[in-house]
Coordinates of C-alpha atoms and ligand atoms in Angstrom, one line a residue:
X23 CA -112.1 17.9 46.2
X24 CA -111.8 21.5 47.5
X25 CA -109.8 22.2 50.6
X26 CA -108.7 25.3 52.5
X27 CA -105.4 25.9 54.2
X28 CA -105.6 28.6 56.8
X29 CA -102.8 30.3 58.7
X30 CA -100.1 33.0 58.1
X31 CA -99.3 33.1 54.4
X32 CA -96.3 34.8 52.7
X33 CA -95.8 35.0 48.9
X34 CA -93.9 37.3 46.6
X35 CA -95.4 39.4 43.9
X36 CA -92.4 41.3 42.6
X37 CA -88.6 41.2 42.7
X38 CA -87.3 42.8 45.9
X39 CA -83.9 43.4 44.1
X40 CA -85.8 45.8 41.8
X41 CA -88.7 47.1 43.7
X42 CA -89.1 48.5 47.3
X43 CA -89.1 45.4 49.5
X44 CA -92.4 46.3 51.1
X45 CA -94.0 46.2 47.6
X46 CA -92.5 42.8 46.8
X47 CA -94.5 40.5 49.0
X48 CA -98.0 39.9 50.4
X49 CA -98.3 38.7 53.9
X50 CA -101.6 37.6 55.4
X51 CA -101.3 37.0 59.1
X52 CA -104.6 35.1 59.1
X53 CA -104.9 34.0 55.5
X54 CA -106.6 31.3 53.6
X55 CA -105.6 29.4 50.5
X56 CA -108.4 27.5 48.8
X57 CA -107.2 24.6 46.6
X58 CA -109.2 22.8 44.0
X59 CA -108.0 20.3 41.4
X60 CA -104.4 20.9 42.3
X61 CA -104.6 24.6 41.7
X62 CA -105.1 27.6 44.0
X63 CA -108.7 28.8 43.6
X64 CA -108.5 31.6 46.2
X65 CA -106.0 33.4 48.3
X66 CA -106.8 36.2 50.7
X67 CA -107.5 37.2 54.3
X68 CA -109.5 34.5 56.1
X69 CA -112.0 37.2 57.0
X70 CA -113.0 37.7 53.3
X71 CA -112.3 34.1 52.4
X72 CA -114.8 32.7 55.0
X73 CA -117.6 32.5 52.4
X74 CA -115.2 30.3 50.3
X75 CA -114.5 28.3 53.4
X76 CA -118.1 27.3 53.7
X77 CA -118.0 25.5 50.4
X78 CA -114.8 23.5 51.0
X79 CA -114.6 19.8 51.9
X80 CA -111.9 20.2 54.4
X81 CA -110.2 23.1 56.3
X82 CA -106.7 22.7 57.7
X83 CA -105.9 25.4 60.1
X84 CA -102.2 25.8 60.9
X85 CA -101.5 28.0 63.9
X86 CA -97.9 29.0 64.7
X87 CA -96.9 28.2 61.2
X88 CA -95.9 29.9 58.0
X89 CA -97.4 28.9 54.7
X90 CA -95.4 29.7 51.6
X91 CA -95.0 28.4 48.0
X92 CA -93.0 25.2 47.9
X93 CA -89.3 25.9 47.5
X94 CA -87.7 25.6 44.1
X95 CA -84.1 24.2 43.6
X96 CA -82.8 25.5 40.3
X97 CA -79.8 23.3 40.0
X98 CA -79.1 19.9 41.6
X99 CA -77.6 16.5 40.7
X100 CA -79.6 13.5 41.9
X101 CA -76.9 10.8 41.3
X102 CA -74.6 12.7 43.6
X103 CA -76.8 12.1 46.6
X104 CA -74.4 9.4 47.8
X105 CA -71.3 11.6 47.6
X106 CA -72.5 14.6 49.6
X107 CA -69.7 15.7 51.9
X108 CA -66.9 14.0 50.0
X109 CA -63.7 15.3 51.5
X110 CA -60.9 17.6 50.5
X111 CA -60.9 18.7 46.9
X112 CA -62.0 21.5 44.5
X113 CA -64.0 21.2 41.4
X114 CA -61.9 19.3 38.8
X115 CA -60.3 16.9 41.2
X116 CA -63.7 16.4 42.9
X117 CA -65.3 15.5 39.6
X118 CA -62.6 13.0 38.8
X119 CA -62.2 11.5 42.2
X120 CA -65.9 11.2 43.4
X121 CA -68.5 12.3 40.8
X122 CA -67.3 10.4 37.7
X123 CA -66.9 7.2 39.8
X124 CA -70.4 7.4 41.3
X125 CA -72.2 8.4 38.1
X126 CA -71.1 5.2 36.4
X127 CA -73.5 3.2 38.6
X128 CA -76.6 4.8 37.1
X129 CA -76.7 2.8 33.9
X130 CA -78.4 0.2 36.2
X131 CA -82.0 1.3 36.2
X132 CA -82.9 -0.3 39.5
X133 CA -80.0 1.4 41.2
X134 CA -81.0 4.7 39.6
X135 CA -84.6 4.3 40.7
X136 CA -83.6 3.6 44.3
X137 CA -81.5 6.7 44.4
X138 CA -84.2 8.8 42.7
X139 CA -86.6 7.6 45.4
X140 CA -84.3 8.7 48.2
X141 CA -83.5 12.0 46.4
X142 CA -87.1 12.9 45.9
X143 CA -88.2 12.1 49.4
X144 CA -85.4 14.2 50.7
X145 CA -86.4 17.1 48.4
X146 CA -90.0 16.9 49.7
X147 CA -88.8 16.6 53.3
X148 CA -87.0 19.8 52.8
X149 CA -90.0 21.5 51.4
X150 CA -88.8 21.6 47.8
X151 CA -91.5 20.9 45.3
X152 CA -89.7 21.7 42.0
X153 CA -86.1 21.1 41.0
X154 CA -84.0 21.4 37.9
X155 CA -82.1 18.1 38.0
X156 CA -79.0 16.7 36.3
X157 CA -79.2 12.9 35.7
X158 CA -76.2 11.1 34.2
X159 CA -75.1 10.2 30.7
X160 CA -77.1 6.9 30.9
X161 CA -80.6 7.3 29.5
X162 CA -81.7 4.8 32.2
X163 CA -81.0 7.4 34.9
X164 CA -83.4 9.8 33.2
X165 CA -86.2 7.2 32.9
X166 CA -85.7 6.3 36.6
X167 CA -85.9 9.9 37.7
X168 CA -89.0 10.9 35.8
X169 CA -90.7 7.7 36.8
X170 CA -90.3 8.5 40.5
X171 CA -90.9 12.2 40.0
X172 CA -94.3 11.5 38.4
X173 CA -95.2 9.0 41.1
X174 CA -94.9 12.0 43.6
X175 CA -96.7 14.3 41.2
X176 CA -94.0 16.8 41.2
X177 CA -93.2 19.5 38.7
X178 CA -89.6 18.7 38.0
X179 CA -87.2 19.5 35.1
X180 CA -84.4 17.0 34.3
X181 CA -82.2 15.6 31.5
X182 CA -79.5 13.3 30.4
X183 CA -76.0 14.6 30.8
X184 CA -74.1 15.1 27.5
X185 CA -70.4 14.4 27.7
X186 CA -68.1 13.1 25.0
X187 CA -64.6 13.9 26.3
X188 CA -62.6 14.3 29.5
X189 CA -64.4 11.7 31.6
X190 CA -64.1 7.9 32.0
X191 CA -65.1 5.9 28.9
X192 CA -68.1 4.4 30.6
X193 CA -69.5 7.9 31.0
X194 CA -69.0 9.1 27.5
X195 CA -71.6 9.3 24.7
X196 CA -70.9 10.7 21.2
X197 CA -72.2 13.8 19.5
X198 CA -74.6 11.5 17.6
X199 CA -75.7 9.2 20.4
X200 CA -76.1 12.1 22.8
X201 CA -78.4 13.7 20.3
X202 CA -80.4 10.6 19.5
X203 CA -80.8 9.5 23.2
X204 CA -81.8 13.0 24.3
X205 CA -84.3 13.3 21.5
X206 CA -85.9 10.0 22.4
X207 CA -86.1 11.1 26.1
X208 CA -87.6 14.4 25.2
X209 CA -90.3 12.7 23.2
X210 CA -90.9 10.3 26.1
X211 CA -90.9 12.7 29.1
X212 CA -91.3 16.4 28.1
X213 CA -94.8 17.5 29.0
X214 CA -95.7 14.2 30.6
X215 CA -97.8 15.1 33.7
X216 CA -95.8 18.0 35.2
X217 CA -92.4 16.8 33.8
X218 CA -90.2 19.1 31.7
X219 CA -87.1 18.1 29.8
X220 CA -83.8 19.9 30.1
X221 CA -81.0 19.3 27.5
X222 CA -78.0 18.9 29.7
X223 CA -74.5 19.4 28.4
X224 CA -72.4 19.0 31.6
X225 CA -70.1 22.0 30.8
X226 CA -68.0 23.2 28.0
X227 CA -64.8 21.1 28.9
X228 CA -66.6 17.7 28.7
X229 CA -68.2 18.2 25.2
X230 CA -66.3 18.4 21.9
X231 CA -67.2 21.3 19.6
X232 CA -69.1 18.8 17.5
X233 CA -71.3 17.8 20.5
X234 CA -71.7 21.4 21.5
X235 CA -73.0 22.1 18.0
X236 CA -75.5 19.3 18.0
X237 CA -76.7 20.2 21.4
X238 CA -77.6 23.7 20.3
X239 CA -79.3 22.3 17.3
X240 CA -81.3 19.9 19.4
X241 CA -82.4 22.6 21.7
X242 CA -83.7 24.8 18.9
X243 CA -85.5 21.8 17.4
X244 CA -87.6 21.2 20.5
X245 CA -89.6 24.3 21.5
X246 CA -90.3 24.6 25.2
X247 CA -87.4 22.4 26.4
X248 CA -84.8 23.7 28.8
X249 CA -81.0 23.7 28.6
X250 CA -78.9 23.5 31.8
X251 CA -75.1 23.5 32.3
X252 CA -72.3 25.1 34.4
X253 CA -70.4 28.3 33.9
X254 CA -67.5 30.2 35.6
X255 CA -67.6 28.2 38.9
X256 CA -63.9 27.7 39.5
X257 CA -60.8 29.6 38.4
X258 CA -58.9 26.4 37.1
X259 CA -62.1 25.5 35.1
X260 CA -62.2 28.9 33.5
X261 CA -58.5 28.6 32.5
X262 CA -59.2 25.2 31.0
X263 CA -62.1 26.5 28.9
X264 CA -59.8 29.2 27.5
X265 CA -57.3 26.5 26.4
X266 CA -60.1 24.3 24.9
X267 CA -61.9 27.1 23.1
X268 CA -59.1 29.6 22.3
X269 CA -61.3 31.3 19.6
X270 CA -63.9 32.3 22.2
X271 CA -63.3 35.6 24.0
X272 CA -64.7 34.4 27.3
X273 CA -66.6 31.4 28.9
X274 CA -70.0 32.6 27.9
X275 CA -68.9 33.1 24.3
X276 CA -68.5 29.3 24.1
X277 CA -72.2 28.8 24.9
X278 CA -73.2 31.7 22.7
X279 CA -71.2 30.2 19.8
X280 CA -73.1 27.0 20.0
X281 CA -76.7 28.4 20.4
X282 CA -77.0 27.6 24.1
X283 CA -78.2 30.9 25.6
X284 CA -81.7 32.4 25.8
X285 CA -84.9 31.9 27.7
X286 CA -85.1 28.6 29.5
X287 CA -81.3 28.2 29.6
X288 CA -80.0 28.1 33.1
X289 CA -76.4 27.9 34.2
X290 CA -75.1 26.9 37.6
X291 CA -72.7 29.2 39.5
X292 CA -71.5 32.1 37.3
X293 CA -69.3 33.3 40.2
X294 CA -66.5 34.8 38.2
X295 CA -68.4 36.2 35.3
X296 CA -67.3 39.6 33.9
X297 CA -69.6 42.6 33.6
X298 CA -69.8 42.1 29.9
X299 CA -70.8 38.4 30.3
X300 CA -73.5 39.4 32.9
X301 CA -74.8 42.1 30.4
X302 CA -75.0 39.5 27.7
X303 CA -76.8 37.0 29.9
X304 CA -79.3 39.7 30.8
X305 CA -79.9 40.6 27.2
X306 CA -80.4 37.0 26.1
X307 CA -82.7 36.1 29.0
X308 CA -80.4 33.4 30.2
X309 CA -80.6 32.6 33.9
X310 CA -78.1 31.8 36.7
X311 CA -78.5 29.4 39.6
X312 CA -76.8 30.6 42.8
X313 CA -75.5 27.6 44.7
X314 CA -74.2 28.9 48.1
X315 CA -73.5 25.6 50.0
X316 CA -71.6 24.2 47.0
X317 CA -69.6 27.3 46.4
X318 CA -68.4 27.3 49.9
X319 CA -67.9 23.5 50.2
X320 CA -65.8 23.3 46.9
X321 CA -64.1 26.6 47.7
X322 CA -65.2 28.0 44.4
X323 CA -65.8 31.6 45.4
X324 CA -68.4 34.2 46.4
X325 CA -71.3 34.8 44.0
X326 CA -72.9 38.3 44.2
X327 CA -76.7 38.0 44.1
X328 CA -76.9 41.8 44.1
X329 CA -74.3 42.0 41.3
X330 CA -76.3 39.5 39.1
X331 CA -79.6 41.3 39.8
X332 CA -78.3 44.8 39.1
X333 CA -81.1 46.7 37.4
X334 CA -78.7 48.1 34.8
X335 CA -78.5 44.5 33.4
X336 CA -80.5 42.2 35.5
X337 CA -79.9 38.5 35.2
X338 CA -82.7 36.1 36.2
X339 CA -81.3 34.4 39.3
X340 CA -82.6 31.6 41.5
X341 CA -81.3 29.7 44.5
X342 CA -80.0 26.2 44.2
X343 CA -78.4 23.4 46.3
X344 CA -76.1 21.9 43.6
X345 CA -75.9 18.7 45.6
X346 CA -73.6 16.8 45.9
X347 CA -71.1 19.7 45.6
X348 CA -73.7 21.4 47.8
X349 CA -74.2 20.0 51.3
X350 CA -77.9 20.3 52.1
X351 CA -81.2 19.5 50.5
X352 CA -82.7 22.4 52.5
X353 CA -83.2 25.7 50.7
X354 CA -83.4 27.3 54.2
X355 CA -79.8 26.2 54.6
X356 CA -79.0 27.6 51.1
X357 CA -80.5 30.9 52.3
X358 CA -78.5 30.9 55.4
X359 CA -75.2 30.4 53.5
X360 CA -76.3 32.9 50.8
X361 CA -76.5 35.5 53.6
X362 CA -73.0 34.7 54.7
X363 CA -71.6 34.9 51.2
X364 CA -73.3 38.3 50.8
X365 CA -71.7 39.4 54.1
X366 CA -68.2 38.4 52.8
X367 CA -69.0 40.4 49.6
X368 CA -69.7 43.4 51.8
X369 CA -73.4 43.1 50.8
X370 CA -76.5 42.3 52.8
X371 CA -79.2 39.9 51.8
X372 CA -82.4 40.4 53.7
X373 CA -84.7 37.5 54.5
X374 CA -87.1 38.9 51.9
X375 CA -84.4 38.6 49.2
X376 CA -83.4 35.2 50.3
X377 CA -87.0 33.7 50.4
X378 CA -87.7 35.4 47.1
X379 CA -84.7 33.7 45.5
X380 CA -85.9 30.3 46.7
X381 CA -89.5 30.8 45.4
X382 CA -90.6 33.4 42.9
X383 CA -87.1 34.3 41.9
X384 CA -86.3 30.6 41.1
X385 CA -89.6 30.3 39.2
X386 CA -88.6 33.4 37.1
X387 CA -85.1 31.9 36.5
X388 CA -87.0 28.8 35.1
X389 CA -89.6 30.8 33.2
X390 CA -92.3 29.1 35.3
X391 CA -93.4 32.2 37.2
X392 CA -96.9 31.9 35.8
X393 CA -97.3 28.4 37.3
X394 CA -95.3 28.0 40.5
X395 CA -93.3 30.0 43.1
X396 CA -96.2 32.2 44.2
X397 CA -99.6 31.7 45.8
X398 CA -102.3 33.2 43.7
X399 CA -105.4 32.0 41.9
X400 CA -104.5 29.7 39.0
X401 CA -101.1 28.8 40.3
X402 CA -100.3 25.1 41.0
X403 CA -100.9 24.4 44.6
X404 CA -97.4 23.3 45.8
X405 CA -97.2 24.8 49.2
X406 CA -95.0 24.4 52.2
X407 CA -96.2 24.8 55.8
X408 CA -93.3 25.5 58.2
X409 CA -93.8 25.0 61.9
X410 CA -92.6 28.0 63.8
X411 CA -92.3 25.9 66.9
X412 CA -90.2 23.2 65.2
X413 CA -87.7 23.0 68.0
X414 CA -87.5 24.5 71.5
X415 CA -84.8 26.9 70.2
X416 CA -86.8 27.9 67.1
X417 CA -89.9 28.4 69.2
X418 CA -88.0 30.5 71.8
X419 CA -86.2 32.7 69.3
X420 CA -89.3 33.3 67.1
X421 CA -91.4 34.1 70.1
X422 CA -89.0 37.1 70.5
X423 CA -89.2 38.2 66.9
X424 CA -89.8 41.9 66.7
X425 CA -91.4 42.0 63.2
X426 CA -91.9 39.8 60.1
X427 CA -88.4 40.3 58.8
X428 CA -86.8 39.4 62.1
X429 CA -89.0 36.2 62.2
X430 CA -88.1 35.2 58.6
X431 CA -84.5 35.9 59.1
X432 CA -84.2 33.9 62.3
X433 CA -86.1 31.1 60.7
X434 CA -83.7 30.8 57.7
X435 CA -80.7 31.0 60.0
X436 CA -81.9 28.6 62.6
X437 CA -83.9 26.1 60.6
X438 CA -81.6 23.2 59.7
X439 CA -83.0 20.3 57.8
X440 CA -82.5 17.9 60.7
X441 CA -84.7 20.1 62.9
X442 CA -87.3 20.8 60.3
X443 CA -87.8 17.6 58.5
X444 CA -90.5 16.4 60.9
X445 CA -92.1 19.7 60.8
X446 CA -92.3 20.9 57.3
X447 CA -95.6 19.9 55.9
X448 CA -96.2 19.7 52.3
X449 CA -99.4 20.4 50.5
X450 CA -98.8 19.2 47.0
X451 CA -102.5 19.2 46.4
X452 CA -102.4 16.9 43.4
X453 CA -104.3 13.8 44.2
X454 CA -101.8 11.2 45.5
X455 CA -103.0 7.7 45.2
X456 CA -106.5 9.0 45.5
X457 CA -105.9 11.1 48.5
X458 CA -104.7 14.6 48.8
X459 CA -101.1 14.5 50.0
X460 CA -101.8 16.8 52.9
X461 CA -103.4 13.9 54.6
X462 CA -100.2 11.9 54.2
X463 CA -97.9 14.6 55.2
X464 CA -99.5 16.3 58.1
X465 CA -99.1 13.6 60.7
X466 CA -96.8 11.2 59.0
X467 CA -94.1 13.3 57.4
X468 CA -91.4 11.4 59.1
X469 CA -92.6 8.0 57.9
X470 CA -93.3 9.4 54.4
X471 CA -89.8 10.7 54.2
X472 CA -88.0 7.6 55.4
X473 CA -86.2 6.2 52.3
X474 CA -87.3 2.7 51.3
X475 CA -84.5 0.3 50.6
X476 CA -84.8 -2.9 48.7
Ligands
GUN511 N1 -69.2 21.3 36.7 C1 -69.3 20.3 35.9 N2 -69.9 19.2 36.5 C2 -70.2 19.6 37.7 C3 -70.8 19.0 38.8 O1 -71.3 17.9 38.8 N3 -70.9 19.7 40.0 C4 -70.4 21.0 40.0 N4 -70.6 21.7 41.2 N5 -69.8 21.6 39.0 C5 -69.7 20.9 37.9
ZN512 ZN1 -73.9 21.4 39.3

């Protein structure tokens, strides 16, 4: 099956934080993406792609739309779907009062599977085609997640949370059981279809030094696996880490001590990192996930995307929702809030920078920039088609856009999930139950995205 998607196409080729913005992207006003066997076979202007078009089985022409690589969410917790918008607390209290209560339900595989189904449909409805996902301590929660992820043919990264102290007993493993269970899950899921495994110590305070040690050892044992955790999100958290690991000079030094930094390690937040810590992240190739809606909702602080990307010591940085600390599945909403955070930092985040952080930048943070996050021959064909007439207001505002940047910027500011969910069309061109998903998603997005409940 070979199909062509025609319309306005935007993709990034370089990092706009490091190169002149106009060199960082390719925009084809009338472009064509030819997809074959789940991969991009051709991308270019429709005029030169027309010969390719003759050979394709189907052509889908989207007028008044913008075609982009599917969004990538670098850091998100699927079991927290049911506590989005829990009132009134900051990180540590929020974890104890809401998160640790909810996560106990996920030892029940059926419950976990139902939530994974809702979560993944919401991701897809928001145009997110890849996410780096925290499950819970229960191995069942990981089995449930990957089962559903594979059903939807997504390229997702996920792992079992490791936690052997400072949480309710029902959520604790031990250094040994955490190691054994993770190992079994890696062997079961890592590399299965498009799934990738991430070793997932929750954060330094909830693991003993013994567990931290075994976690680092496990990561070095399994080449190609990921490691995800949290760092420097909240000032009380940072103080706590100092008390728990007095021998470490700063927060990052804890993860360094236990062999948890390097390529394919990604840490959520990093709001309050020092210059020295940023330089060490840069040197080791460790990535950060910028989680704007979560940082605002939990009152954690203002991350500087420009600071992290500083060419003197650039840190690979991607955009993330961090649900349920975050408040929206939509990376368009993350971009909107990232812009406002930059404003409060006295910085300015253009739409090009924001869209980059949610696509190619996020792929670079996950060391997947040769597979996803851009539209080019050989890349996996996870695409999103955004309707530029999604609502009367979006249509009216965008019809007055003065240039591409104005259009993109207004889109990320106005496009709320509620407005766009019926209008974001996904083209995960992997065969889905024998049919290319575009057929399911073009007309029936709403039905497709409606959660099923047992
Ligand atoms: N730090 C440790 N666990 C969590 C979590 O679940 N969410 C957030 N936002 N921060 C954390
Ligand atoms: Zn998180």
